[in-house]
Each structure stands twice: as C-alpha cells, then as structure tokens.
Amino acid sequence: MRISDKHSKITQAAVKVFARKGFFNARISDIAKEAKVADGTIYLYFNNKYDILISLFEDEIGKIILQVKLLLEEESDPGKKLYIFALHHLKLLDKKKDLAEVLQMELRQSNKFMKEYRNTKFIEYIDIISAIIHQGQEENIFDPTVAPGIAKRAIFGALDEMSRLWVLDENPPYTIEETAQQLSNLFLKGLTL
Amino acid sequence: MRISDKHSKITQAAVKVFARKGFFNARISDIAKEAKVADGTIYLYFNNKYDILISLFEDEIGKIILQVKLLLEEESDPGKKLYIFALHHLKLLDKKKDLAEVLQMELRQSNKFMKEYRNTKFIEYIDIISAIIHQGQEENIFDPTVAPGIAKRAIFGALDEMSRLWVLDENPPYTIEETAQQLSNLFLKGLTL
DNA sequence: TCAAAAAATGAATCCCTATTCATAATGATG
DNA sequence: CATCATTATGAATAGGGATTCATTTTTTGA
C-alpha cells in the first residue's frame, strides 16, 4: 500500500468518525479502528489529533475549489455563475453529509483556533463568490454600491445555514434544486442594478 | 445572595470561559474560579457541564427574543423591520462578543447534540424573520414566490456569518451600521416585488 | 440564642484517552 | 538468503479533569 493511500484512508475514516461523534468526542482509537490500522500508525502520518482535522479540511476544501472553478469556467454570465456556485455547494454537501458536518464544525469549532491558523483555503473558497460579484459589477450588470466583501459572506452564510438543514433533518422540507433556485434568485435580484 | 443571583453568576462566568477556551477545553474549575464559587457549587445549580451550555443558551436567546420583539412592535413597515432586526442582531453580538462566540459555537458544536435537543428558542428567534417576510407578502410588498422558510435561514445565515467578522477580526473592515445597511438592502431588493 | 435546615466547600475519586516507544512485521537490495 | 531499512503494532504511560460527598459554613425561624 502506497503511503498516500494510508494517509487518505485515515483521513476518510476521520471524516466519518468526526461526523458521527464530533471532534472532541472522537477517539483516536475510533479513527484507527475505522481505518483498520493501529492507534500508533496514525501518528506516523499526522502529528496529533488536531493535525488530522486541519489536514482533512485543507485537502477537502482544496478539492472542492478545483471542482467548482472548473465548472465556472464554462459559464460567462455572473448571474448564472452564482446559481452554479450555489447549486454545486448544496449538491456536494448533500452527497457528502459526513464531510458537510465536519466542515461546519471545523469552521466554528474553536474560534481561538481559527484566529491562529490562518485559514487560507476557506478564504480562497469564498473569494470565488466575490470574484463573481466583482465581474458583474465590472460588466455593469451588478449594483456597484454592493460591497463584495459583505455580499460574499452573506451568500456563503446563507448557503451554509441552508446546508445545515440537510445535515440535521432527516426529511428536509426543500429540495436542493429548489433551494439553489430560491437563494440565487434572492441574491440576484438583490445584486442586479 | 439570592439563588437566582448565584445561578446567573455562574452562567455569566461560563459565557466568559467558554468564549475564551471553547466548550470542551473549558474546565469546570475555570468556571468556578471565574464565578468565585467552589467547583462543587456548580453542581448545585446545574446537572453537568452540558447543562450549563444549554441553560445559558436558552436564557440568553430568550432575552434577545424579548428585546427584539419589543423593538419591532414600534415599526409596521416590513422592510424597515428587516433592517431593525439586522441592526439589532449585529449590534448586540458586537457589544457582547463573548456571548456571540458561545452562541456561534453552541449552534454547531455537535450536530448530534443539536439533533436530540430540539432547539426551540433558536427556532423562535429565526421565526421572527419569517413572520416579517410573511407580513410583507400579505401586504403585497414582498414577492409571494419567495419561500419564507428558505429566506429566513438565508438572512440568519448571512447575519451570523458577518458577525463572525467581529468575533474573529480585531479590526473588521466594515462598521456595524454599514453592514446592516448593506445586508438589508441586499435582501430587501431580493424580496421586493 | 440555638437547633435544624439549607447552601457551599474542595479534596479525593474515578474514568478517560492522546501520545509514546519497545517490539514485530514487512519490504527492498545485492 | 541475509541484512538493513521502512513501516506497523498496541500495550503502557502519563496527565487531565468531571463529578462526588463528607465536612463546614451560613441562614432560618422559634
């Protein structure tokens, strides 16, 4: 087994366990068992428990960024880009519920922690939104008085809050498509000149 | 000292300690020291550590709900109500940074936990938003095709994400008023017919 | 003023688990 | 096949901290 295989085997196990029990209640031995390795083996690939969390966060967000940027390249209209972004975000986290739970946790887990560790991957992700807004403003489609730095957070916050529905509720009252449609309409009307 | 005084003394201490260290890293002895009581005393008022968290959450959200409902009574225009809600939310959490950190944490801390404990106070809070939207739709001011159940979460998510700025950043790039203005404009345009 | 009840104390208990490390297994090389 | 290097193992360590409870302090009311 290649080294990277074991690394990702542990990461995937950690996603499941963190989602099931939360970061603090997850035991290293739980992750080890889930990954079918010995407890000690984990420390050959990660420095400590926190390191697993950060590492998985960066890896997974990194993958998501690549995917969505690729998707957005196909489209030029900023309004449609916004819809694509929203739909992709919701779809992805619906498909990967475990990951969704962990990302939501990680983002808030400990603000102390977030302060120190400059979360560049996360910033890169939400900056995709502000780039779209900026583009729309350049092209005189979007209202130039809207602050992209506020709107990007508003949009991300809205998506994130909605995706909690799918994480927490067995039978969410809305479909993914309906939600993406509603949200992007709402923000599009809000952004348009 | 009346019983309720000691209860709230412990609650207030817990807010500070949870904000400083996070729930899991906070020790009961830290809270006891902050509240100037013995460790054991805490167990005369709360069943366990979790109970402190839930209890403080309900108490504080309860107070906020009362405040904001009172404020909203003065105003009849749903658009202005939305602005008042946003401004109040941001102002309050800016003034009480510790509380803001704890509420943000609590909301996500453990999704498992959130699933079991039906968080009625939180639901009551965001339902203030959907009531405003509903009113606007009844009065033919807001677009009837907007789903209040989605919009309420979008608006709350946006506010919550923005308030993280003040919690995490020493020098936030926007003022409270500017942010409330931008957010309510954004959503107002999105909601209006 | 003085029991009796209520409230508070904090040291001791008891459990939990992240991390380490001596040992074992596996793989590579000539 | 023999040797060295790499990788994996999991029992033992080591420390932390939530909760309990026997004891002390404070309050109540007769």
Tab-separated table of C-alpha atoms (C1' of nucleotides) in Angstrom:
chain	number	residue	atom	x	y	z
A	1	MET	CA	0.000	0.000	0.000
A	2	ARG	CA	1.384	3.343	-1.026
A	3	ILE	CA	1.948	5.896	1.698
A	4	SER	CA	-0.602	8.307	0.280
A	5	ASP	CA	-3.184	5.546	0.327
A	6	LYS	CA	-2.816	5.069	4.032
A	7	HIS	CA	-2.839	8.807	4.605
A	8	SER	CA	-6.122	9.164	2.789
A	9	LYS	CA	-7.506	6.001	4.351
A	10	ILE	CA	-7.026	7.612	7.745
A	11	THR	CA	-8.437	10.905	6.544
A	12	GLN	CA	-11.577	9.253	5.235
A	13	ALA	CA	-12.014	7.338	8.454
A	14	ALA	CA	-11.588	10.566	10.399
A	15	VAL	CA	-14.309	12.269	8.372
A	16	LYS	CA	-16.725	9.522	9.310
A	17	VAL	CA	-15.801	9.459	12.955
A	18	PHE	CA	-15.718	13.228	13.415
A	19	ALA	CA	-19.110	13.464	11.763
A	20	ARG	CA	-20.502	10.743	13.988
A	21	LYS	CA	-19.141	11.932	17.310
A	22	GLY	CA	-17.778	15.424	16.868
A	23	PHE	CA	-14.119	16.285	17.034
A	24	PHE	CA	-13.689	16.308	20.780
A	25	ASN	CA	-15.670	13.171	21.440
A	26	ALA	CA	-13.926	11.218	18.710
A	27	ARG	CA	-11.200	8.922	19.995
A	28	ILE	CA	-8.025	8.284	18.117
A	29	SER	CA	-8.773	4.626	18.631
A	30	ASP	CA	-12.139	5.105	16.903
A	31	ILE	CA	-10.426	6.538	13.869
A	32	ALA	CA	-7.821	3.799	13.947
A	33	LYS	CA	-10.475	1.118	14.104
A	34	GLU	CA	-12.472	2.712	11.282
A	35	ALA	CA	-9.325	2.944	9.159
A	36	LYS	CA	-8.268	-0.575	10.143
A	37	VAL	CA	-4.829	0.479	11.393
A	38	ALA	CA	-3.232	0.524	14.820
A	39	ASP	CA	-3.574	3.584	17.002
A	40	GLY	CA	0.123	4.290	16.729
A	41	THR	CA	0.067	4.178	12.946
A	42	ILE	CA	-1.945	7.374	12.878
A	43	TYR	CA	0.991	9.188	14.440
A	44	LEU	CA	3.224	8.129	11.569
A	45	TYR	CA	1.051	10.212	9.262
A	46	PHE	CA	-0.211	13.028	11.485
A	47	ASN	CA	1.351	14.996	14.310
A	48	ASN	CA	-1.693	14.930	16.526
A	49	LYS	CA	-5.462	14.871	16.550
A	50	TYR	CA	-5.814	18.497	15.514
A	51	ASP	CA	-3.491	17.900	12.626
A	52	ILE	CA	-5.906	15.318	11.247
A	53	LEU	CA	-8.690	17.867	11.328
A	54	ILE	CA	-6.735	20.651	9.661
A	55	SER	CA	-5.246	18.347	7.132
A	56	LEU	CA	-8.580	16.899	6.126
A	57	PHE	CA	-10.092	20.345	5.976
A	58	GLU	CA	-7.443	21.657	3.633
A	59	ASP	CA	-7.480	18.582	1.439
A	60	GLU	CA	-11.220	18.522	1.027
A	61	ILE	CA	-11.732	22.253	0.544
A	62	GLY	CA	-8.865	22.150	-1.937
A	63	LYS	CA	-10.665	19.524	-3.984
A	64	ILE	CA	-13.933	21.460	-3.860
A	65	ILE	CA	-12.223	24.642	-5.040
A	66	LEU	CA	-10.740	22.854	-8.032
A	67	GLN	CA	-14.081	21.330	-8.972
A	68	VAL	CA	-16.135	24.463	-8.756
A	69	LYS	CA	-13.576	26.624	-10.539
A	70	LEU	CA	-13.610	24.150	-13.379
A	71	LEU	CA	-17.391	24.280	-13.564
A	72	LEU	CA	-17.436	28.068	-13.548
A	73	GLU	CA	-15.013	28.307	-16.437
A	74	GLU	CA	-17.755	27.042	-18.739
A	75	GLU	CA	-20.036	29.961	-17.957
A	76	SER	CA	-19.518	33.667	-18.513
A	77	ASP	CA	-22.713	35.239	-17.151
A	78	PRO	CA	-22.149	36.236	-13.494
A	79	GLY	CA	-25.786	35.650	-12.619
A	80	LYS	CA	-25.635	32.092	-13.858
A	81	LYS	CA	-22.278	31.635	-12.187
A	82	LEU	CA	-23.882	32.476	-8.879
A	83	TYR	CA	-26.511	29.830	-9.442
A	84	ILE	CA	-23.906	27.255	-10.400
A	85	PHE	CA	-21.904	28.021	-7.312
A	86	ALA	CA	-24.932	27.698	-5.042
A	87	LEU	CA	-26.144	24.510	-6.649
A	88	HIS	CA	-22.709	22.921	-6.574
A	89	HIS	CA	-22.195	23.822	-2.922
A	90	LEU	CA	-25.517	22.371	-1.831
A	91	LYS	CA	-25.290	19.284	-4.019
A	92	LEU	CA	-21.814	18.430	-2.893
A	93	LEU	CA	-22.539	18.716	0.791
A	94	ASP	CA	-25.744	16.765	0.361
A	95	LYS	CA	-23.825	13.981	-1.313
A	96	LYS	CA	-21.138	14.051	1.329
A	97	LYS	CA	-23.097	14.532	4.523
A	98	ASP	CA	-20.240	13.432	6.736
A	99	LEU	CA	-17.922	15.949	5.182
A	100	ALA	CA	-20.590	18.638	5.481
A	101	GLU	CA	-20.878	18.047	9.179
A	102	VAL	CA	-17.168	18.179	9.696
A	103	LEU	CA	-16.705	21.331	7.658
A	104	GLN	CA	-19.464	23.082	9.536
A	105	MET	CA	-17.969	22.024	12.833
A	106	GLU	CA	-14.428	22.828	11.863
A	107	LEU	CA	-15.413	26.283	10.767
A	108	ARG	CA	-16.663	27.127	14.235
A	109	GLN	CA	-15.138	24.546	16.485
A	110	SER	CA	-12.884	26.872	18.294
A	111	ASN	CA	-12.675	30.463	17.305
A	112	LYS	CA	-9.424	30.687	19.227
A	113	PHE	CA	-8.078	28.087	16.928
A	114	MET	CA	-9.410	29.802	13.830
A	115	LYS	CA	-7.699	33.001	14.833
A	116	GLU	CA	-4.287	31.449	14.907
A	117	TYR	CA	-4.476	29.144	11.957
A	118	ARG	CA	-4.935	31.473	9.000
A	119	ASN	CA	-7.483	29.601	7.069
A	120	THR	CA	-6.333	30.367	3.574
A	121	LYS	CA	-8.210	27.579	1.843
A	122	PHE	CA	-11.508	28.748	3.237
A	123	ILE	CA	-10.772	32.318	2.236
A	124	GLU	CA	-9.921	31.121	-1.239
A	125	TYR	CA	-13.269	29.372	-1.437
A	126	ILE	CA	-15.450	32.315	-0.501
A	127	ASP	CA	-13.364	34.628	-2.644
A	128	ILE	CA	-14.737	32.753	-5.621
A	129	ILE	CA	-18.032	34.452	-4.781
A	130	SER	CA	-16.569	37.925	-4.504
A	131	ALA	CA	-14.804	37.442	-7.829
A	132	ILE	CA	-18.150	36.700	-9.458
A	133	ILE	CA	-19.689	39.790	-7.900
A	134	HIS	CA	-16.758	41.887	-8.969
A	135	GLN	CA	-17.076	40.640	-12.514
A	136	GLY	CA	-20.770	41.504	-12.555
A	137	GLN	CA	-20.017	44.996	-11.363
A	138	GLU	CA	-17.312	45.500	-13.979
A	139	GLU	CA	-19.764	44.480	-16.649
A	140	ASN	CA	-22.384	46.905	-15.291
A	141	ILE	CA	-24.781	44.093	-14.526
A	142	PHE	CA	-24.497	44.251	-10.747
A	143	ASP	CA	-25.040	47.216	-8.498
A	144	PRO	CA	-21.651	48.862	-7.854
A	145	THR	CA	-22.687	50.057	-4.393
A	146	VAL	CA	-22.837	46.498	-3.081
A	147	ALA	CA	-19.675	45.648	-1.131
A	148	PRO	CA	-18.385	42.331	-2.484
A	149	GLY	CA	-16.708	41.636	0.847
A	150	ILE	CA	-20.073	41.742	2.594
A	151	ALA	CA	-22.073	40.052	-0.132
A	152	LYS	CA	-19.660	37.133	-0.375
A	153	ARG	CA	-20.090	36.392	3.305
A	154	ALA	CA	-23.834	36.863	3.112
A	155	ILE	CA	-24.072	34.362	0.291
A	156	PHE	CA	-21.775	31.862	1.899
A	157	GLY	CA	-23.567	32.254	5.221
A	158	ALA	CA	-26.904	31.640	3.570
A	159	LEU	CA	-25.667	28.525	1.788
A	160	ASP	CA	-24.037	27.218	4.912
A	161	GLU	CA	-27.110	27.755	7.022
A	162	MET	CA	-29.243	26.001	4.438
A	163	SER	CA	-26.916	23.074	4.188
A	164	ARG	CA	-27.366	22.524	7.894
A	165	LEU	CA	-30.918	21.551	7.049
A	166	TRP	CA	-29.758	18.535	5.119
A	167	VAL	CA	-27.285	17.618	7.790
A	168	LEU	CA	-29.687	17.866	10.705
A	169	ASP	CA	-33.031	16.989	9.242
A	170	GLU	CA	-33.928	13.534	8.039
A	171	ASN	CA	-36.677	14.927	5.829
A	172	PRO	CA	-35.699	18.424	4.770
A	173	PRO	CA	-38.673	20.484	3.656
A	174	TYR	CA	-36.969	21.681	0.453
A	175	THR	CA	-35.099	20.083	-2.407
A	176	ILE	CA	-31.572	21.060	-3.302
A	177	GLU	CA	-32.610	22.490	-6.660
A	178	GLU	CA	-35.463	24.483	-5.189
A	179	THR	CA	-33.147	25.927	-2.572
A	180	ALA	CA	-30.389	26.822	-5.021
A	181	GLN	CA	-33.000	28.440	-7.236
A	182	GLN	CA	-34.539	30.442	-4.410
A	183	LEU	CA	-31.248	31.563	-2.993
A	184	SER	CA	-29.698	32.605	-6.256
A	185	ASN	CA	-32.899	34.426	-7.258
A	186	LEU	CA	-32.960	36.227	-3.960
A	187	PHE	CA	-29.358	37.340	-4.214
A	188	LEU	CA	-29.525	38.011	-7.917
A	189	LYS	CA	-32.384	40.436	-7.527
A	190	GLY	CA	-30.506	41.944	-4.625
A	191	LEU	CA	-27.356	42.369	-6.670
A	192	THR	CA	-28.776	43.433	-10.003
A	193	LEU	CA	-28.817	47.089	-10.968
B	1	MET	CA	-27.312	36.196	47.886
B	2	ARG	CA	-30.496	35.000	46.245
B	3	ILE	CA	-30.398	31.650	44.495
B	4	SER	CA	-31.079	33.156	41.094
B	5	ASP	CA	-28.135	35.504	41.591
B	6	LYS	CA	-25.729	32.631	42.009
B	7	HIS	CA	-27.241	30.817	39.055
B	8	SER	CA	-26.708	33.811	36.832
B	9	LYS	CA	-23.280	34.494	38.328
B	10	ILE	CA	-22.233	31.026	37.183
B	11	THR	CA	-23.874	31.493	33.807
B	12	GLN	CA	-22.051	34.746	33.216
B	13	ALA	CA	-18.761	33.195	34.235
B	14	ALA	CA	-19.415	30.299	31.881
B	15	VAL	CA	-20.010	32.660	28.968
B	16	LYS	CA	-16.609	34.200	29.537
B	17	VAL	CA	-14.788	30.924	29.965
B	18	PHE	CA	-16.481	29.144	27.059
B	19	ALA	CA	-15.693	32.112	24.834
B	20	ARG	CA	-12.074	32.137	25.946
B	21	LYS	CA	-11.364	28.421	25.695
B	22	GLY	CA	-14.214	26.775	23.850
B	23	PHE	CA	-16.669	24.430	25.494
B	24	PHE	CA	-14.552	21.303	25.504
B	25	ASN	CA	-11.375	22.972	26.657
B	26	ALA	CA	-13.101	24.873	29.424
B	27	ARG	CA	-12.698	23.286	32.848
B	28	ILE	CA	-15.420	23.336	35.452
B	29	SER	CA	-12.761	24.667	37.797
B	30	ASP	CA	-12.157	27.588	35.416
B	31	ILE	CA	-15.814	28.497	35.538
B	32	ALA	CA	-15.883	28.076	39.297
B	33	LYS	CA	-12.876	30.334	39.708
B	34	GLU	CA	-14.335	32.957	37.381
B	35	ALA	CA	-17.627	32.858	39.279
B	36	LYS	CA	-15.800	32.843	42.628
B	37	VAL	CA	-17.521	29.712	43.868
B	38	ALA	CA	-16.304	26.207	44.657
B	39	ASP	CA	-16.279	23.578	41.948
B	40	GLY	CA	-18.939	21.593	43.742
B	41	THR	CA	-21.261	24.572	43.998
B	42	ILE	CA	-21.772	24.499	40.272
B	43	TYR	CA	-23.387	21.096	40.619
B	44	LEU	CA	-25.962	22.522	42.986
B	45	TYR	CA	-27.259	24.668	40.140
B	46	PHE	CA	-26.549	22.590	37.044
B	47	ASN	CA	-26.639	18.872	36.351
B	48	ASN	CA	-23.451	18.784	34.355
B	49	LYS	CA	-21.241	20.759	32.026
B	50	TYR	CA	-23.560	20.414	29.057
B	51	ASP	CA	-26.432	21.649	31.129
B	52	ILE	CA	-24.589	24.920	31.710
B	53	LEU	CA	-24.251	25.393	27.988
B	54	ILE	CA	-27.870	24.668	27.144
B	55	SER	CA	-29.145	26.668	30.032
B	56	LEU	CA	-27.107	29.708	29.118
B	57	PHE	CA	-28.119	29.379	25.525
B	58	GLU	CA	-31.808	29.355	26.321
B	59	ASP	CA	-31.585	32.172	28.828
B	60	GLU	CA	-29.646	34.457	26.541
B	61	ILE	CA	-31.591	33.777	23.376
B	62	GLY	CA	-34.743	34.227	25.416
B	63	LYS	CA	-33.634	37.703	26.461
B	64	ILE	CA	-32.700	38.624	22.901
B	65	ILE	CA	-36.072	37.498	21.594
B	66	LEU	CA	-37.889	39.678	24.110
B	67	GLN	CA	-35.751	42.696	23.253
B	68	VAL	CA	-36.074	42.468	19.509
B	69	LYS	CA	-39.796	41.738	19.576
B	70	LEU	CA	-40.282	44.867	21.648
B	71	LEU	CA	-38.278	46.907	19.162
B	72	LEU	CA	-40.211	45.567	16.211
B	73	GLU	CA	-43.563	46.459	17.732
B	74	GLU	CA	-42.755	50.131	17.129
B	75	GLU	CA	-42.481	49.650	13.388
B	76	SER	CA	-45.048	48.486	10.869
B	77	ASP	CA	-43.176	48.503	7.555
B	78	PRO	CA	-41.730	45.023	6.926
B	79	GLY	CA	-38.755	46.438	5.022
B	80	LYS	CA	-37.796	48.608	7.947
B	81	LYS	CA	-38.425	45.739	10.319
B	82	LEU	CA	-35.871	43.720	8.452
B	83	TYR	CA	-33.320	46.467	8.862
B	84	ILE	CA	-34.090	46.797	12.556
B	85	PHE	CA	-33.682	43.068	13.038
B	86	ALA	CA	-30.356	43.006	11.240
B	87	LEU	CA	-29.008	46.040	13.036
B	88	HIS	CA	-30.097	44.757	16.418
B	89	HIS	CA	-28.562	41.354	15.816
B	90	LEU	CA	-25.214	42.747	14.774
B	91	LYS	CA	-25.111	45.451	17.450
B	92	LEU	CA	-25.963	43.082	20.228
B	93	LEU	CA	-23.385	40.491	19.318
B	94	ASP	CA	-20.795	43.201	18.831
B	95	LYS	CA	-21.485	44.524	22.301
B	96	LYS	CA	-21.423	41.019	23.773
B	97	LYS	CA	-18.530	39.416	21.969
B	98	ASP	CA	-18.219	36.598	24.469
B	99	LEU	CA	-21.825	35.684	24.073
B	100	ALA	CA	-21.500	35.876	20.300
B	101	GLU	CA	-18.670	33.374	20.352
B	102	VAL	CA	-20.562	30.979	22.542
B	103	LEU	CA	-23.765	31.192	20.524
B	104	GLN	CA	-21.875	30.553	17.319
B	105	MET	CA	-20.108	27.603	18.866
B	106	GLU	CA	-23.175	26.209	20.532
B	107	LEU	CA	-25.106	26.314	17.334
B	108	ARG	CA	-22.659	23.979	15.666
B	109	GLN	CA	-20.761	22.379	18.481
B	110	SER	CA	-22.108	18.975	17.982
B	111	ASN	CA	-24.722	18.317	15.409
B	112	LYS	CA	-25.502	15.073	17.136
B	113	PHE	CA	-26.349	17.064	20.163
B	114	MET	CA	-28.430	19.549	18.204
B	115	LYS	CA	-30.452	16.731	16.721
B	116	GLU	CA	-31.563	15.467	20.086
B	117	TYR	CA	-32.122	18.689	21.905
B	118	ARG	CA	-34.939	20.376	19.979
B	119	ASN	CA	-33.724	23.879	19.955
B	120	THR	CA	-36.992	25.694	20.306
B	121	LYS	CA	-35.561	29.023	21.417
B	122	PHE	CA	-33.392	29.230	18.350
B	123	ILE	CA	-36.304	28.343	16.107
B	124	GLU	CA	-38.384	31.010	17.797
B	125	TYR	CA	-35.661	33.542	17.065
B	126	ILE	CA	-35.353	32.894	13.349
B	127	ASP	CA	-39.098	32.632	13.018
B	128	ILE	CA	-39.212	36.329	13.790
B	129	ILE	CA	-37.673	36.765	10.346
B	130	SER	CA	-40.144	34.546	8.567
B	131	ALA	CA	-43.012	36.377	10.272
B	132	ILE	CA	-41.714	39.645	8.834
B	133	ILE	CA	-41.465	38.125	5.380
B	134	HIS	CA	-44.917	36.684	5.682
B	135	GLN	CA	-46.323	40.041	6.658
B	136	GLY	CA	-44.652	41.669	3.666
B	137	GLN	CA	-46.169	39.089	1.372
B	138	GLU	CA	-49.627	39.532	2.852
B	139	GLU	CA	-49.355	43.255	2.251
B	140	ASN	CA	-48.283	42.684	-1.346
B	141	ILE	CA	-44.947	44.348	-0.741
B	142	PHE	CA	-42.813	41.222	-0.929
B	143	ASP	CA	-42.621	38.682	-3.697
B	144	PRO	CA	-45.025	35.827	-2.895
B	145	THR	CA	-42.850	33.272	-4.694
B	146	VAL	CA	-40.103	33.611	-2.107
B	147	ALA	CA	-40.251	30.764	0.418
B	148	PRO	CA	-40.124	32.326	3.886
B	149	GLY	CA	-38.597	29.141	5.272
B	150	ILE	CA	-35.629	29.496	2.960
B	151	ALA	CA	-35.327	33.250	3.179
B	152	LYS	CA	-35.348	33.251	6.970
B	153	ARG	CA	-32.407	30.883	7.045
B	154	ALA	CA	-30.610	32.814	4.339
B	155	ILE	CA	-30.950	36.031	6.290
B	156	PHE	CA	-29.955	34.483	9.569
B	157	GLY	CA	-27.015	32.715	7.933
B	158	ALA	CA	-25.833	35.952	6.398
B	159	LEU	CA	-26.046	37.803	9.703
B	160	ASP	CA	-24.325	35.023	11.538
B	161	GLU	CA	-21.507	34.785	9.050
B	162	MET	CA	-20.996	38.535	9.226
B	163	SER	CA	-20.980	38.574	12.972
B	164	ARG	CA	-18.090	36.139	12.879
B	165	LEU	CA	-16.075	39.010	11.445
B	166	TRP	CA	-16.376	40.979	14.649
B	167	VAL	CA	-15.645	37.963	16.738
B	168	LEU	CA	-12.562	36.875	14.849
B	169	ASP	CA	-11.090	40.057	13.497
B	170	GLU	CA	-9.523	42.710	15.691
B	171	ASN	CA	-10.074	45.332	13.021
B	172	PRO	CA	-13.125	44.380	10.989
B	173	PRO	CA	-13.192	46.049	7.572
B	174	TYR	CA	-16.820	47.198	7.955
B	175	THR	CA	-18.879	49.019	10.548
B	176	ILE	CA	-21.986	47.514	12.075
B	177	GLU	CA	-24.232	50.150	10.523
B	178	GLU	CA	-22.703	49.764	7.087
B	179	THR	CA	-23.140	46.022	7.270
B	180	ALA	CA	-26.735	46.158	8.469
B	181	GLN	CA	-27.461	48.650	5.713
B	182	GLN	CA	-25.841	46.546	3.015
B	183	LEU	CA	-27.431	43.311	4.141
B	184	SER	CA	-30.926	44.668	4.499
B	185	ASN	CA	-30.661	46.437	1.144
B	186	LEU	CA	-29.474	43.255	-0.480
B	187	PHE	CA	-32.295	41.182	0.941
B	188	LEU	CA	-34.880	43.897	0.556
B	189	LYS	CA	-34.231	44.200	-3.151
B	190	GLY	CA	-34.277	40.429	-3.318
B	191	LEU	CA	-37.607	40.225	-1.535
B	192	THR	CA	-39.450	43.151	-3.022
B	193	LEU	CA	-41.935	42.616	-5.828
C	1	DT	C1'	-29.642	32.470	71.404
C	2	DC	C1'	-29.780	27.909	69.482
C	3	DA	C1'	-31.028	23.918	66.780
C	4	DA	C1'	-32.212	22.329	62.359
C	5	DA	C1'	-32.142	23.066	57.526
C	6	DA	C1'	-30.038	24.795	53.513
C	7	DA	C1'	-26.136	26.082	50.944
C	8	DA	C1'	-21.318	25.886	49.981
C	9	DT	C1'	-16.803	23.842	50.025
C	10	DG	C1'	-12.792	21.467	47.732
C	11	DA	C1'	-10.002	17.370	48.153
C	12	DA	C1'	-10.372	12.751	46.599
C	13	DT	C1'	-12.148	9.555	43.333
C	14	DC	C1'	-12.524	7.550	39.149
C	15	DC	C1'	-12.534	7.312	34.443
C	16	DC	C1'	-10.864	8.509	30.044
C	17	DT	C1'	-7.774	8.823	26.142
C	18	DA	C1'	-3.815	11.231	23.481
C	19	DT	C1'	0.592	10.008	22.730
C	20	DT	C1'	4.849	7.228	23.093
C	21	DC	C1'	8.012	3.583	22.240
C	22	DA	C1'	9.955	-1.065	22.548
C	23	DT	C1'	8.949	-4.715	19.622
C	24	DA	C1'	7.399	-7.053	15.428
C	25	DA	C1'	6.335	-7.479	10.642
C	26	DT	C1'	7.194	-6.360	6.048
C	27	DG	C1'	9.830	-4.947	2.094
C	28	DA	C1'	13.986	-3.908	-0.516
C	29	DT	C1'	18.587	-4.905	-2.055
C	30	DG	C1'	22.554	-7.364	-3.647
D	1	DC	C1'	19.010	-15.879	1.674
D	2	DA	C1'	20.751	-12.442	4.869
D	3	DT	C1'	20.795	-7.848	6.168
D	4	DC	C1'	19.235	-3.367	6.626
D	5	DA	C1'	15.527	-0.031	6.343
D	6	DT	C1'	10.986	1.023	6.462
D	7	DT	C1'	6.505	0.635	8.265
D	8	DA	C1'	3.195	-1.014	11.589
D	9	DT	C1'	1.707	-2.557	16.095
D	10	DG	C1'	-0.739	-1.948	20.561
D	11	DA	C1'	0.214	-2.139	25.450
D	12	DA	C1'	1.866	1.106	28.739
D	13	DT	C1'	2.379	5.830	30.179
D	14	DA	C1'	1.026	9.993	31.877
D	15	DG	C1'	-1.895	13.565	32.650
D	16	DG	C1'	-6.189	15.745	32.856
D	17	DG	C1'	-10.451	16.984	34.610
D	18	DA	C1'	-15.758	15.935	35.543
D	19	DT	C1'	-18.169	14.628	39.311
D	20	DT	C1'	-18.982	13.171	44.149
D	21	DC	C1'	-19.623	13.581	49.011
D	22	DA	C1'	-18.097	14.056	53.840
D	23	DT	C1'	-17.459	18.151	56.123
D	24	DT	C1'	-18.065	23.071	57.170
D	25	DT	C1'	-20.427	27.448	56.950
D	26	DT	C1'	-24.454	30.187	56.669
D	27	DT	C1'	-29.277	31.051	57.098
D	28	DT	C1'	-33.753	30.459	59.092
D	29	DG	C1'	-37.233	30.787	62.484
D	30	DA	C1'	-38.875	29.663	67.032
